[in-house]
Coordinates of C-alpha atoms in Angstrom, one line a residue:
M73 CA 53.8 2.2 -1.5
S74 CA 53.2 -1.3 -3.9
K75 CA 50.8 -1.2 -6.6
S76 CA 48.8 -4.5 -4.8
E77 CA 48.7 -1.5 -2.1
Q78 CA 47.2 0.8 -4.7
Q79 CA 44.2 -1.6 -5.8
I80 CA 41.1 -2.6 -4.5
A81 CA 38.3 -5.3 -6.0
V82 CA 35.3 -4.8 -6.2
V83 CA 32.5 -7.6 -6.9
L84 CA 30.3 -7.0 -10.6
P85 CA 27.0 -8.3 -10.6
D86 CA 28.2 -11.7 -11.6
G87 CA 29.4 -12.3 -8.9
S88 CA 33.1 -11.7 -10.1
E89 CA 35.5 -9.2 -8.7
L90 CA 37.0 -6.9 -11.0
A91 CA 41.0 -5.0 -9.6
V92 CA 40.5 -0.9 -9.9
S93 CA 42.7 1.8 -8.5
K94 CA 42.3 3.1 -4.9
G95 CA 40.3 5.9 -5.4
A96 CA 38.2 5.1 -8.8
S97 CA 34.9 5.8 -9.7
V98 CA 31.6 4.4 -11.1
E99 CA 32.7 5.4 -14.4
D100 CA 36.2 4.4 -14.2
V101 CA 35.2 1.2 -13.2
A102 CA 32.7 1.2 -15.9
Y103 CA 36.1 2.2 -18.3
E104 CA 37.7 -0.6 -17.0
I105 CA 35.3 -3.2 -18.2
G106 CA 35.0 -1.6 -21.5
P107 CA 35.3 1.1 -23.7
G108 CA 31.8 1.6 -25.0
L109 CA 30.5 0.9 -21.1
G110 CA 32.6 3.4 -19.8
K111 CA 31.1 6.0 -22.4
D112 CA 28.0 5.2 -22.0
T113 CA 27.7 5.1 -18.0
V114 CA 25.3 7.8 -16.8
A115 CA 25.1 7.0 -12.8
G116 CA 25.7 3.4 -10.9
K117 CA 24.6 0.8 -8.2
I118 CA 27.3 0.8 -5.1
D119 CA 25.4 -2.0 -2.9
G120 CA 22.1 -1.0 -4.1
D121 CA 22.0 2.6 -4.0
L122 CA 22.0 5.0 -6.7
V123 CA 24.6 7.6 -6.9
A124 CA 26.6 9.6 -9.2
K125 CA 29.0 8.3 -11.7
E126 CA 31.8 10.1 -10.2
A127 CA 31.1 8.1 -6.9
T128 CA 34.2 6.8 -4.9
V129 CA 33.9 3.3 -5.2
Y130 CA 35.3 0.9 -1.8
D131 CA 37.0 -2.6 -1.6
G132 CA 34.1 -5.2 -1.8
A133 CA 31.6 -2.6 -2.6
K134 CA 28.7 -4.7 -5.3
I135 CA 29.0 -2.3 -8.8
E136 CA 26.5 -2.0 -11.4
I137 CA 26.7 0.2 -14.4
V138 CA 23.6 2.6 -14.9
T139 CA 23.3 3.0 -19.0
D140 CA 20.5 4.4 -20.8
Q141 CA 19.3 0.7 -21.1
S142 CA 18.7 -0.1 -17.5
D143 CA 16.3 0.3 -15.6
E144 CA 17.0 2.9 -13.5
Y145 CA 17.8 5.3 -16.6
L146 CA 14.0 6.6 -16.0
E147 CA 14.8 7.6 -12.4
V148 CA 18.1 9.2 -13.4
M149 CA 15.6 11.1 -16.1
R150 CA 13.2 12.2 -13.9
H151 CA 15.8 13.6 -11.4
S152 CA 16.9 16.4 -14.0
A153 CA 13.8 16.9 -14.9
A154 CA 12.5 17.8 -11.4
H155 CA 16.1 20.1 -11.5
V156 CA 14.5 21.7 -14.9
L157 CA 11.0 22.0 -13.3
A158 CA 12.5 24.1 -10.3
Q159 CA 14.2 26.5 -13.5
A160 CA 11.3 27.6 -14.8
V161 CA 9.6 28.5 -12.1
L162 CA 13.0 30.3 -10.4
R163 CA 12.6 32.1 -14.1
E164 CA 8.7 33.0 -13.6
Y165 CA 8.8 33.2 -9.8
P166 CA 12.1 34.4 -9.3
D167 CA 12.1 35.0 -4.9
A168 CA 10.6 31.2 -4.9
K169 CA 12.7 29.3 -2.1
L170 CA 13.4 26.0 -2.8
A171 CA 13.0 22.9 -0.9
I172 CA 13.4 19.4 -2.2
G173 CA 13.2 17.4 -6.0
P174 CA 13.3 13.9 -6.3
P175 CA 12.4 11.6 -8.6
T176 CA 8.6 8.7 -7.6
D177 CA 7.7 6.1 -8.9
E178 CA 5.7 8.0 -11.4
G179 CA 7.6 11.2 -12.3
F180 CA 8.9 13.5 -9.7
Y181 CA 7.9 16.5 -7.5
Y182 CA 10.0 20.0 -6.8
D183 CA 8.6 21.3 -3.5
F184 CA 8.7 25.1 -3.2
D185 CA 7.9 28.3 -1.0
D186 CA 6.7 31.9 -1.1
V187 CA 5.6 31.4 -4.8
D188 CA 1.1 31.4 -5.9
I189 CA 1.6 28.8 -8.4
D190 CA -2.4 27.3 -9.3
S191 CA -3.9 24.6 -11.7
D192 CA -3.9 27.5 -14.0
D193 CA -0.2 27.9 -14.1
L194 CA 1.0 24.6 -14.6
P195 CA 1.1 25.2 -18.4
A196 CA 3.4 27.7 -18.7
L197 CA 5.4 26.6 -16.3
E198 CA 6.0 23.3 -18.9
E199 CA 6.4 25.2 -22.0
E200 CA 9.3 27.0 -20.2
M201 CA 10.6 23.2 -19.3
R202 CA 10.3 22.4 -22.9
D203 CA 12.4 25.7 -23.6
I204 CA 14.9 24.4 -21.2
I205 CA 15.1 20.6 -22.8
E206 CA 15.7 22.1 -26.0
A207 CA 18.1 24.0 -25.1
D208 CA 20.1 21.2 -24.6
L209 CA 22.1 22.5 -21.4
D210 CA 24.8 20.8 -20.7
I211 CA 24.0 19.6 -16.8
E212 CA 27.1 19.2 -14.9
R213 CA 28.5 18.3 -11.5
E214 CA 31.0 20.2 -9.5
V215 CA 32.3 19.3 -5.6
V216 CA 32.6 22.6 -3.8
S217 CA 33.7 23.9 0.4
Y218 CA 30.6 24.3 2.8
E219 CA 31.7 27.9 2.9
D220 CA 32.0 28.3 -1.3
A221 CA 28.6 25.9 -0.6
K222 CA 26.7 28.4 2.2
E223 CA 27.3 31.2 -0.1
R224 CA 26.0 29.9 -3.1
L225 CA 22.4 29.7 -1.0
A226 CA 22.2 32.3 1.0
D227 CA 19.1 33.0 -0.3
Q228 CA 17.2 29.6 0.4
P229 CA 16.9 29.0 3.5
Y230 CA 15.8 25.4 3.3
K231 CA 18.4 24.7 1.0
L232 CA 21.0 26.2 3.6
E233 CA 19.3 23.0 6.3
L234 CA 20.2 20.7 4.0
L235 CA 23.8 21.7 4.0
D236 CA 24.3 22.1 7.9
E237 CA 23.0 18.6 7.9
L238 CA 25.8 17.3 5.2
H239 CA 28.4 19.3 6.8
D240 CA 27.3 18.0 10.5
E241 CA 27.4 14.3 8.8
G242 CA 30.5 14.8 7.0
K243 CA 28.8 14.2 3.4
E244 CA 30.6 15.7 0.2
I245 CA 28.8 18.7 -1.1
T246 CA 27.5 18.8 -4.6
F247 CA 26.0 21.2 -6.4
Y248 CA 24.6 20.4 -10.1
S249 CA 24.1 22.9 -12.8
Q250 CA 22.3 23.6 -16.2
G251 CA 22.6 27.4 -17.4
E252 CA 22.2 30.0 -15.1
F253 CA 20.6 27.4 -12.9
E254 CA 22.0 25.3 -9.6
D255 CA 21.4 23.1 -7.0
L256 CA 22.6 21.3 -3.7
C257 CA 21.9 18.0 -5.3
A258 CA 23.9 14.4 -4.7
G259 CA 22.3 13.1 -8.4
P260 CA 23.1 11.5 -10.0
H261 CA 21.7 13.5 -13.6
V262 CA 21.7 12.4 -16.7
A263 CA 24.3 15.0 -19.1
S264 CA 22.4 17.3 -20.5
T265 CA 18.3 18.7 -20.4
G266 CA 18.0 17.6 -24.1
E267 CA 18.4 14.0 -23.1
I268 CA 15.0 14.3 -21.0
G269 CA 12.5 13.5 -23.0
C270 CA 8.3 14.0 -23.0
I271 CA 7.4 15.6 -20.0
E272 CA 4.0 17.2 -17.7
L273 CA 2.7 18.8 -15.8
M274 CA 0.3 17.1 -13.8
E275 CA -1.1 18.6 -10.2
I276 CA -0.4 20.9 -7.4
A277 CA -1.1 19.9 -3.4
G278 CA 0.4 21.3 -0.1
A279 CA 3.4 19.3 2.0
Y280 CA 4.7 20.5 4.3
W281 CA 8.8 20.5 5.2
R282 CA 10.2 16.8 5.1
G283 CA 6.6 16.4 6.2
D284 CA 6.2 17.1 9.9
E285 CA 2.8 19.2 10.1
E286 CA 4.8 21.8 12.1
N287 CA 6.8 23.1 9.6
E288 CA 5.5 25.4 7.0
M289 CA 3.5 24.3 4.1
Q290 CA 4.6 24.4 0.9
T291 CA 3.8 23.8 -2.9
R292 CA 4.1 21.0 -4.4
V293 CA 4.2 21.1 -8.4
Y294 CA 4.4 17.2 -9.6
G295 CA 5.1 16.1 -12.8
T296 CA 6.0 12.9 -14.7
A297 CA 8.7 12.5 -17.9
F298 CA 9.7 9.6 -20.2
E299 CA 11.6 8.8 -22.8
K300 CA 9.1 8.3 -25.8
E301 CA 5.8 10.1 -26.4
S302 CA 3.8 6.9 -26.9
H303 CA 5.1 5.7 -23.1
L304 CA 3.8 9.1 -21.4
E305 CA 0.3 8.6 -23.5
Q306 CA -0.2 5.2 -21.6
F307 CA 0.9 6.6 -18.8
L308 CA -1.8 9.4 -19.2
E309 CA -4.3 6.3 -20.0
R310 CA -3.4 4.8 -16.9
K311 CA -4.0 8.4 -14.8
E312 CA -7.6 8.7 -16.0
E313 CA -8.1 5.3 -15.5
A314 CA -6.8 5.3 -11.9
E315 CA -8.9 8.8 -11.3
R316 CA -12.2 7.4 -12.4
R317 CA -11.7 4.2 -10.4
D318 CA -10.5 6.3 -6.5
H319 CA -11.9 4.9 -3.9
R320 CA -12.5 8.0 -3.0
K321 CA -14.6 9.1 -5.1
I322 CA -16.3 5.4 -5.9
G323 CA -16.7 5.8 -2.2
S324 CA -18.7 9.1 -2.7
E325 CA -20.9 7.9 -5.5
M326 CA -21.7 5.0 -3.6
N327 CA -22.2 6.5 0.0
L328 CA -19.6 3.8 1.0
F329 CA -17.5 6.5 3.9
S330 CA -16.3 9.3 4.8
I331 CA -14.0 11.0 6.3
Q332 CA -15.1 15.0 7.6
D333 CA -13.2 17.5 8.9
V334 CA -15.7 17.8 12.0
T335 CA -14.7 14.5 13.1
G336 CA -11.5 14.1 12.3
P337 CA -8.6 13.1 9.9
G338 CA -7.7 9.6 9.1
L339 CA -11.0 8.7 10.9
P340 CA -13.3 7.2 9.0
L341 CA -16.7 6.8 9.0
Y342 CA -18.9 3.8 7.3
H343 CA -22.0 4.9 6.1
P344 CA -24.9 1.8 5.5
N345 CA -23.7 0.4 2.4
G346 CA -19.8 0.5 3.2
K347 CA -21.0 -1.3 6.8
T348 CA -22.8 -3.1 4.6
I349 CA -19.8 -5.0 2.5
L350 CA -17.4 -4.5 5.7
R351 CA -20.1 -7.1 7.6
E352 CA -19.7 -9.3 4.7
L353 CA -16.4 -9.5 4.7
E354 CA -16.3 -10.0 8.0
R355 CA -18.7 -12.5 8.1
F356 CA -16.1 -14.3 5.3
I357 CA -13.2 -14.4 7.9
E358 CA -14.6 -15.4 10.5
G359 CA -16.2 -19.0 8.7
M360 CA -12.8 -20.0 7.6
N361 CA -11.3 -18.6 11.2
L362 CA -13.5 -20.6 12.9
D363 CA -12.9 -23.3 10.6
A364 CA -9.9 -23.7 11.1
G365 CA -9.6 -23.5 15.5
Y366 CA -9.6 -19.8 16.2
E367 CA -11.8 -19.1 19.5
Y368 CA -12.8 -15.0 19.0
V369 CA -11.4 -12.8 21.7
E370 CA -12.2 -9.1 22.3
T371 CA -9.6 -6.9 23.7
P372 CA -9.6 -2.5 24.7
H373 CA -9.5 -0.1 22.4
V374 CA -7.0 1.7 25.3
F375 CA -4.1 0.0 27.4
K376 CA -2.0 1.5 30.3
T377 CA 1.5 2.2 29.4
D378 CA 2.7 -0.1 31.3
L379 CA 1.8 -2.8 28.4
W380 CA 3.5 -0.8 25.7
K381 CA 6.4 -0.5 27.7
Q382 CA 6.5 -4.6 28.8
S383 CA 6.0 -5.4 24.7
G384 CA 8.6 -2.9 23.2
H385 CA 6.1 -0.5 21.5
Y386 CA 6.2 2.2 23.7
E387 CA 9.7 2.6 22.3
N388 CA 9.1 1.9 19.1
Y389 CA 5.9 3.4 18.5
H390 CA 5.8 6.8 21.3
D391 CA 5.5 8.6 18.1
D392 CA 3.0 7.4 16.5
M393 CA 0.7 6.9 19.8
F394 CA -2.0 8.5 21.0
L395 CA -1.4 9.3 24.2
F396 CA -3.3 10.9 27.4
D397 CA -3.1 10.6 30.8
V398 CA -5.4 9.9 33.6
G399 CA -4.2 10.4 36.9
D400 CA -0.9 9.6 37.7
D401 CA -1.4 7.2 34.7
E402 CA -0.4 7.6 31.5
Y403 CA -2.8 5.5 29.0
G404 CA -2.7 5.1 24.8
L405 CA -4.8 3.6 22.3
K406 CA -3.5 0.2 20.9
P407 CA -1.3 0.9 17.6
M408 CA -1.4 -3.1 18.2
N409 CA -3.3 -6.1 18.9
C410 CA -1.0 -8.8 19.4
P411 CA 0.4 -7.2 22.8
G412 CA -3.1 -7.9 24.3
H413 CA -3.4 -11.2 22.5
A414 CA -0.2 -12.2 24.8
A415 CA -1.9 -11.0 27.7
I416 CA -4.3 -12.9 27.3
Y417 CA -2.2 -16.7 27.3
Q418 CA -0.2 -15.4 29.7
D419 CA -3.4 -15.7 31.8
H420 CA -3.6 -19.4 32.3
S421 CA -1.4 -22.6 32.4
W422 CA -0.8 -24.7 29.3
S423 CA 0.1 -27.6 28.3
Y424 CA 2.0 -29.0 25.2
R425 CA -0.7 -31.0 24.8
E426 CA -3.0 -27.7 24.2
L427 CA -1.2 -26.1 22.2
P428 CA -1.1 -24.6 19.8
I429 CA -3.7 -22.1 21.2
R430 CA -5.2 -19.9 18.3
Y431 CA -7.1 -16.2 18.8
A432 CA -8.4 -13.8 16.1
E433 CA -9.7 -10.6 16.2
N434 CA -11.6 -7.7 14.3
G435 CA -9.0 -5.0 16.4
K436 CA -9.2 -1.6 16.4
V437 CA -6.2 0.0 15.8
Y438 CA -4.3 3.9 16.0
R439 CA -1.8 5.0 14.9
K440 CA -1.2 8.4 14.5
E441 CA 0.5 8.9 10.3
Q442 CA 1.2 12.6 9.6
R443 CA -1.5 14.9 8.5
G444 CA -0.2 15.1 5.1
E445 CA 0.4 11.0 4.8
L446 CA -3.8 10.5 5.4
S447 CA -5.2 9.5 2.0
G448 CA -8.9 8.6 2.2
L449 CA -8.9 4.7 3.6
S450 CA -5.5 3.1 2.1
R451 CA -3.5 5.3 5.2
V452 CA -5.8 6.3 8.5
W453 CA -5.6 7.0 12.3
A454 CA -8.0 4.4 12.7
F455 CA -8.3 1.2 11.2
T456 CA -9.0 -2.8 12.0
I457 CA -7.1 -5.4 11.7
D458 CA -8.0 -9.2 11.3
D459 CA -5.9 -10.2 13.5
G460 CA -4.9 -13.9 14.4
H461 CA -2.0 -14.9 16.8
L462 CA -1.3 -18.0 17.3
F463 CA 0.9 -19.7 20.8
A464 CA 2.7 -22.7 18.9
R465 CA 5.6 -25.2 19.8
P466 CA 8.4 -25.1 17.7
D467 CA 7.8 -28.6 16.0
Q468 CA 4.0 -27.4 15.0
I469 CA 5.8 -23.5 13.1
E470 CA 5.3 -25.6 9.6
A471 CA 1.7 -27.0 10.3
E472 CA 0.0 -23.9 11.5
V473 CA 1.8 -21.7 9.1
E474 CA 0.7 -24.4 6.2
A475 CA -3.1 -23.7 7.4
I476 CA -2.8 -20.1 7.1
M477 CA -1.5 -20.2 4.0
D478 CA -4.7 -22.4 2.6
I479 CA -6.8 -19.5 3.7
I480 CA -4.7 -17.5 2.2
M481 CA -5.1 -19.0 -1.3
Q482 CA -8.6 -19.4 -0.6
I483 CA -8.8 -15.2 0.0
L484 CA -7.3 -14.5 -3.3
D485 CA -9.0 -17.4 -5.3
T486 CA -11.9 -15.7 -4.2
F487 CA -11.1 -12.0 -4.8
G488 CA -9.4 -12.8 -8.3
L489 CA -6.7 -10.5 -7.5
E490 CA -2.7 -11.5 -8.4
F491 CA -0.2 -11.1 -5.8
E492 CA 3.7 -11.6 -5.1
V493 CA 5.4 -13.3 -1.8
A494 CA 8.3 -12.3 -0.5
L495 CA 10.4 -14.3 2.3
A496 CA 11.6 -11.9 4.3
T497 CA 14.8 -13.3 7.0
R498 CA 16.9 -12.6 9.7
P499 CA 18.2 -8.7 9.7
E500 CA 21.1 -8.2 11.7
K501 CA 19.6 -6.9 14.9
S502 CA 17.6 -9.5 16.2
V503 CA 16.4 -11.4 19.1
G504 CA 16.5 -14.9 19.6
S505 CA 18.5 -18.2 19.2
D506 CA 20.4 -19.2 15.8
E507 CA 19.0 -22.5 15.6
I508 CA 15.1 -21.2 16.1
W509 CA 15.7 -18.7 13.4
E510 CA 17.9 -21.9 11.0
Q511 CA 14.7 -24.0 11.6
A512 CA 12.0 -21.0 11.6
E513 CA 13.2 -19.6 8.3
E514 CA 13.7 -23.9 7.1
Q515 CA 9.7 -23.9 8.3
L516 CA 8.7 -20.9 5.6
T517 CA 10.8 -21.8 2.8
S518 CA 9.0 -25.6 2.7
V519 CA 6.1 -24.3 3.4
L520 CA 6.1 -21.9 -0.3
E521 CA 8.8 -24.9 -1.7
K522 CA 6.0 -27.6 -1.0
R523 CA 3.4 -24.9 -2.9
G524 CA 5.5 -24.5 -5.9
M525 CA 5.4 -20.9 -4.6
D526 CA 7.1 -18.0 -6.5
Y527 CA 8.7 -16.2 -3.9
D528 CA 11.5 -13.2 -3.5
L529 CA 13.6 -13.5 -1.0
E530 CA 14.1 -10.4 1.1
E531 CA 17.3 -11.1 3.5
G532 CA 17.4 -9.7 6.4
D533 CA 14.4 -7.9 5.9
G534 CA 12.5 -9.7 8.8
A535 CA 11.3 -8.3 11.4
F536 CA 13.6 -8.6 14.9
Y537 CA 11.3 -11.0 16.5
G538 CA 11.1 -13.1 13.9
P539 CA 11.0 -14.5 9.8
K540 CA 7.8 -13.4 7.6
I541 CA 5.8 -14.2 4.8
D542 CA 4.7 -11.2 3.3
F543 CA 2.0 -11.5 0.2
A544 CA 1.7 -8.1 -1.9
F545 CA -2.1 -7.7 -4.4
T546 CA -2.1 -6.5 -7.8
D547 CA -4.4 -4.9 -8.2
A548 CA -6.7 -4.1 -12.0
L549 CA -4.0 -1.3 -13.0
G550 CA -1.1 -2.9 -12.2
R551 CA -0.1 -1.5 -8.7
K552 CA 1.2 -3.4 -6.0
W553 CA -0.6 -3.4 -2.3
D554 CA 0.7 -4.5 0.6
G555 CA -2.5 -7.6 1.9
P556 CA -1.5 -10.7 4.2
T557 CA 1.6 -11.0 6.4
V558 CA 2.6 -14.3 8.5
Q559 CA 5.1 -13.4 10.7
L560 CA 7.0 -15.7 13.2
D561 CA 7.5 -13.8 16.6
F562 CA 10.5 -15.1 19.5
N563 CA 10.3 -11.2 21.2
M564 CA 6.7 -11.1 22.4
P565 CA 7.2 -14.1 24.3
E566 CA 9.9 -13.7 25.8
R567 CA 9.0 -10.1 27.1
F568 CA 6.2 -11.3 28.3
D569 CA 7.3 -14.2 29.5
L570 CA 5.0 -16.7 28.3
S571 CA 5.6 -20.5 28.3
Y572 CA 3.9 -24.0 28.3
V573 CA 4.5 -27.1 30.4
S574 CA 6.6 -29.4 28.2
Q575 CA 6.4 -33.7 28.0
E576 CA 9.0 -33.2 30.0
N577 CA 8.1 -31.1 32.5
E578 CA 9.8 -28.3 31.9
H579 CA 9.0 -24.9 31.1
E580 CA 9.5 -24.2 27.2
R581 CA 9.2 -21.4 25.9
P582 CA 6.3 -21.3 22.5
V583 CA 6.5 -19.5 18.9
M584 CA 4.2 -16.7 18.5
I585 CA 2.8 -16.3 15.4
H586 CA 1.1 -13.2 13.6
R587 CA -0.8 -13.5 11.0
A588 CA -3.8 -11.2 9.1
L589 CA -5.7 -12.3 6.4
Y590 CA -6.8 -9.1 4.0
G591 CA -4.4 -6.8 6.3
S592 CA -6.4 -4.3 7.2
Y593 CA -10.1 -4.2 6.8
E594 CA -9.6 -0.6 5.4
R595 CA -6.8 -0.9 2.6
F596 CA -7.7 -4.1 1.2
F597 CA -11.4 -2.7 1.1
M598 CA -9.9 0.4 -0.8
V599 CA -8.1 -2.3 -2.8
L600 CA -11.7 -3.9 -3.5
I601 CA -13.4 -0.7 -4.4
E602 CA -10.4 0.4 -7.2
H603 CA -10.1 -3.7 -8.1
F604 CA -13.7 -3.6 -9.6
A605 CA -14.2 0.2 -9.7
G606 CA -17.4 -0.2 -7.4
K607 CA -18.4 -2.7 -9.5
F608 CA -18.5 -5.0 -6.6
P609 CA -18.6 -9.0 -7.0
F610 CA -23.2 -10.0 -5.8
W611 CA -22.1 -11.4 -2.0
L612 CA -20.4 -8.7 -1.6
A613 CA -22.7 -5.4 -3.1
P614 CA -24.3 -3.2 -0.9
E615 CA -27.8 -3.6 -3.1
Q616 CA -28.3 -7.1 -4.9
V617 CA -31.5 -6.5 -6.9
R618 CA -33.2 -3.7 -7.7
I619 CA -36.5 -4.1 -9.8
L620 CA -37.8 -1.8 -11.8
P621 CA -41.7 -1.3 -12.4
I622 CA -42.1 -0.5 -16.1
S623 CA -45.5 1.7 -14.7
D624 CA -46.6 2.0 -11.6
D625 CA -49.3 -0.3 -12.9
N626 CA -46.7 -3.0 -11.8
L627 CA -45.1 -1.7 -8.3
E628 CA -47.7 -4.1 -6.3
Y629 CA -45.8 -7.0 -8.4
A630 CA -43.0 -5.1 -7.7
Y631 CA -43.3 -5.8 -4.4
E632 CA -43.9 -8.7 -4.7
V633 CA -40.7 -10.1 -6.4
K634 CA -39.2 -7.9 -3.4
E635 CA -40.6 -10.1 -0.8
Q636 CA -40.1 -13.2 -2.3
F637 CA -36.3 -12.3 -3.4
S638 CA -36.3 -10.6 0.5
E639 CA -33.3 -13.0 1.6
F640 CA -31.1 -10.4 -0.4
R641 CA -30.0 -6.8 -0.8
V642 CA -33.2 -5.9 -2.6
E643 CA -34.8 -2.7 -3.4
V644 CA -37.4 -1.7 -5.9
N645 CA -37.5 1.7 -7.8
D646 CA -40.7 3.0 -7.6
R647 CA -40.0 6.3 -8.7
D648 CA -41.8 8.3 -11.7
A649 CA -39.4 8.0 -14.0
T650 CA -39.0 6.0 -17.4
I651 CA -38.1 2.5 -17.9
E652 CA -35.1 4.0 -19.3
R653 CA -33.6 6.3 -16.3
K654 CA -34.9 3.5 -14.2
I655 CA -31.9 1.4 -15.6
R656 CA -29.5 4.0 -16.1
G657 CA -29.5 4.8 -12.8
A658 CA -29.1 1.3 -11.6
H659 CA -26.3 0.5 -13.8
N660 CA -24.3 4.1 -12.5
D661 CA -25.8 2.7 -8.9
R662 CA -23.7 -0.6 -10.5
V663 CA -26.0 -3.3 -8.7
P664 CA -25.4 -6.4 -10.5
Y665 CA -28.8 -7.4 -11.5
M666 CA -32.1 -5.4 -12.4
I667 CA -35.2 -7.4 -12.5
I668 CA -37.6 -5.6 -14.6
V669 CA -41.4 -6.3 -14.4
G670 CA -44.0 -5.0 -16.5
D671 CA -47.3 -5.9 -17.9
N672 CA -46.0 -9.1 -19.7
E673 CA -44.2 -10.4 -16.5
E674 CA -46.8 -9.5 -14.3
E675 CA -49.8 -11.4 -16.7
A676 CA -46.8 -14.6 -16.5
G677 CA -45.5 -14.5 -12.9
N678 CA -42.1 -14.1 -14.8
L679 CA -39.4 -11.9 -14.3
S680 CA -37.3 -9.6 -17.3
V681 CA -33.4 -10.0 -15.8
R682 CA -30.7 -8.1 -17.2
D683 CA -27.6 -7.5 -15.4
R684 CA -24.2 -4.5 -15.7
K685 CA -23.1 -6.0 -18.1
E686 CA -26.0 -4.7 -20.3
R687 CA -26.9 -8.5 -21.1
Q688 CA -30.9 -9.0 -20.6
E689 CA -32.9 -12.1 -20.8
Y690 CA -37.1 -12.5 -20.3
D691 CA -39.6 -14.6 -19.4
V692 CA -37.0 -15.8 -16.6
D693 CA -39.0 -17.9 -14.1
T694 CA -39.1 -16.5 -10.6
D695 CA -37.6 -20.2 -9.2
E696 CA -34.7 -20.4 -11.3
F697 CA -33.8 -16.9 -10.5
L698 CA -33.5 -17.2 -7.0
E699 CA -31.8 -20.4 -6.7
H700 CA -28.9 -18.7 -9.3
L701 CA -28.6 -16.0 -7.1
R702 CA -28.1 -18.7 -4.1
A703 CA -25.5 -20.4 -5.1
E704 CA -23.6 -16.9 -7.1
R705 CA -23.8 -16.1 -3.4
D706 CA -22.4 -18.8 -1.8
Q707 CA -20.1 -19.4 -4.2
K708 CA -19.4 -16.0 -4.2
H709 CA -18.7 -15.2 -8.4
V710 CA -16.6 -12.1 -9.1
E711 CA -18.4 -10.9 -11.8
P712 CA -22.5 -11.5 -12.3
N713 CA -22.8 -14.7 -14.8
F714 CA -26.4 -15.7 -15.5
L715 CA -26.6 -14.5 -18.5
S716 CA -23.3 -15.5 -19.8

């Protein structure tokens, strides 16, 4: 065999190619680049996937080297910290059964069975972990046979299940060991436990094995790890702030919503305060939709599954749908609104002159998420999408997307939300001609570039039915949440045989545009609660003004003032309490404005105004304040600004 036949070429991050020996590892590639890099190699990435440094590369593979200076190093270190946690648990609970222990964006976790651990046990486990880290145990990788692995894992049923899957898939079986502890794991890991920085165990939760509620409930221990103590402290401060802003906590404090066992998981009940906010959000969107030429439609919550089979959702969403039989027919709660809108379009004959057709609906949809994944309003079974579907000629796509982007930008500006944008292009499996995909992607690109918007190009991440522009909100804590989306669809018109009559009197296929401006009301409501920490903009606040009489002698004047402000959501605190307690109560309830009335105000016929930032102004003219509130409501200011 010639030398050239023993060589392969890998692609480096700068696009250059490097010749290495066939069978070379990621670490070998690093040494070929330079001995210093080889020595510093912790792990690698092959075609974007994080792998152990011992992983074998192949011809044409895109290779990145991971060192302790790489962004991925923290992930590798946290994976090793998860193993340290498992080792500590086995020292304290030798009969524990190990499940999985991956790194996460915020730290790591490990799932266990046959253990009785509660939050009181975390300090002892944490101390044991620190002992293991201080011992600086070497972390060693070993490739083993299926038979050897099966023998080693004889008393670990969950690991045996994973082992059998690896064996069936023909994958390499590797163990990582440190001291007396070993674990079936693909890695990668740091070289020794001493390289793990600062750790903290945070909480305990229940988790179904493999996320399936039909399986055993296990004990999940969450922790985090950072290289430096200062980074850990910053994280814990952010976590504490996140807990303070938790929408479930604030939702209860402000009486916004509840999710009760008696009504079912993932099925939120909106209380009057919460529905007030949702109604304002709906009105905001409705005004923009009507101005943009959308017509409101309404579709049922349930359809025969014939509709879902025609749309393709039955085959793709069957396991996530709520299905039931009525006589000989099968029905399903709708997981999406788009097939109903396609059916409405299909019920009429259209001319090219009439397009685009724009439908809007605040449509409730239902998706059967795993119970373990349900969390407040961020992931529910029943949620409402501010849906819009447009049926357009191909030459109209750019103008329609432009108009949608105008609305989206107005929303982002109104709420003061930062965001990121991504353009997702054609995946390998897709429908539609090359020509229409190329045209559609060019049109979406043109819209983004005309606006001078920074965006990530996510090649191959479009939907199978068309390319899309996705927005992600960034909240006050820097967390990202899915938001508005604009999606082009060549599939639904084909499945429903949608058409319009062209100028040449031919039947042509329209392009369907899906767009959601908030995403879903539930997710957007959650983002707003946590972003504003319950201190909603004046126009959204369930209680906009609270009137605080200094004494019972001022009650009559307080109610006169309430009548003058009746166009707003205003209440009078007529309880028997000191004015200090009333002010504190209004602050705690996050009311934007307080009007304080006593003998002086009553005699002068004016007001004292205080805002939730504890700023106060005396001798305020009633009409002046009314005009200000009207402007603040209509202009949708983010913060109260009368006293700024």
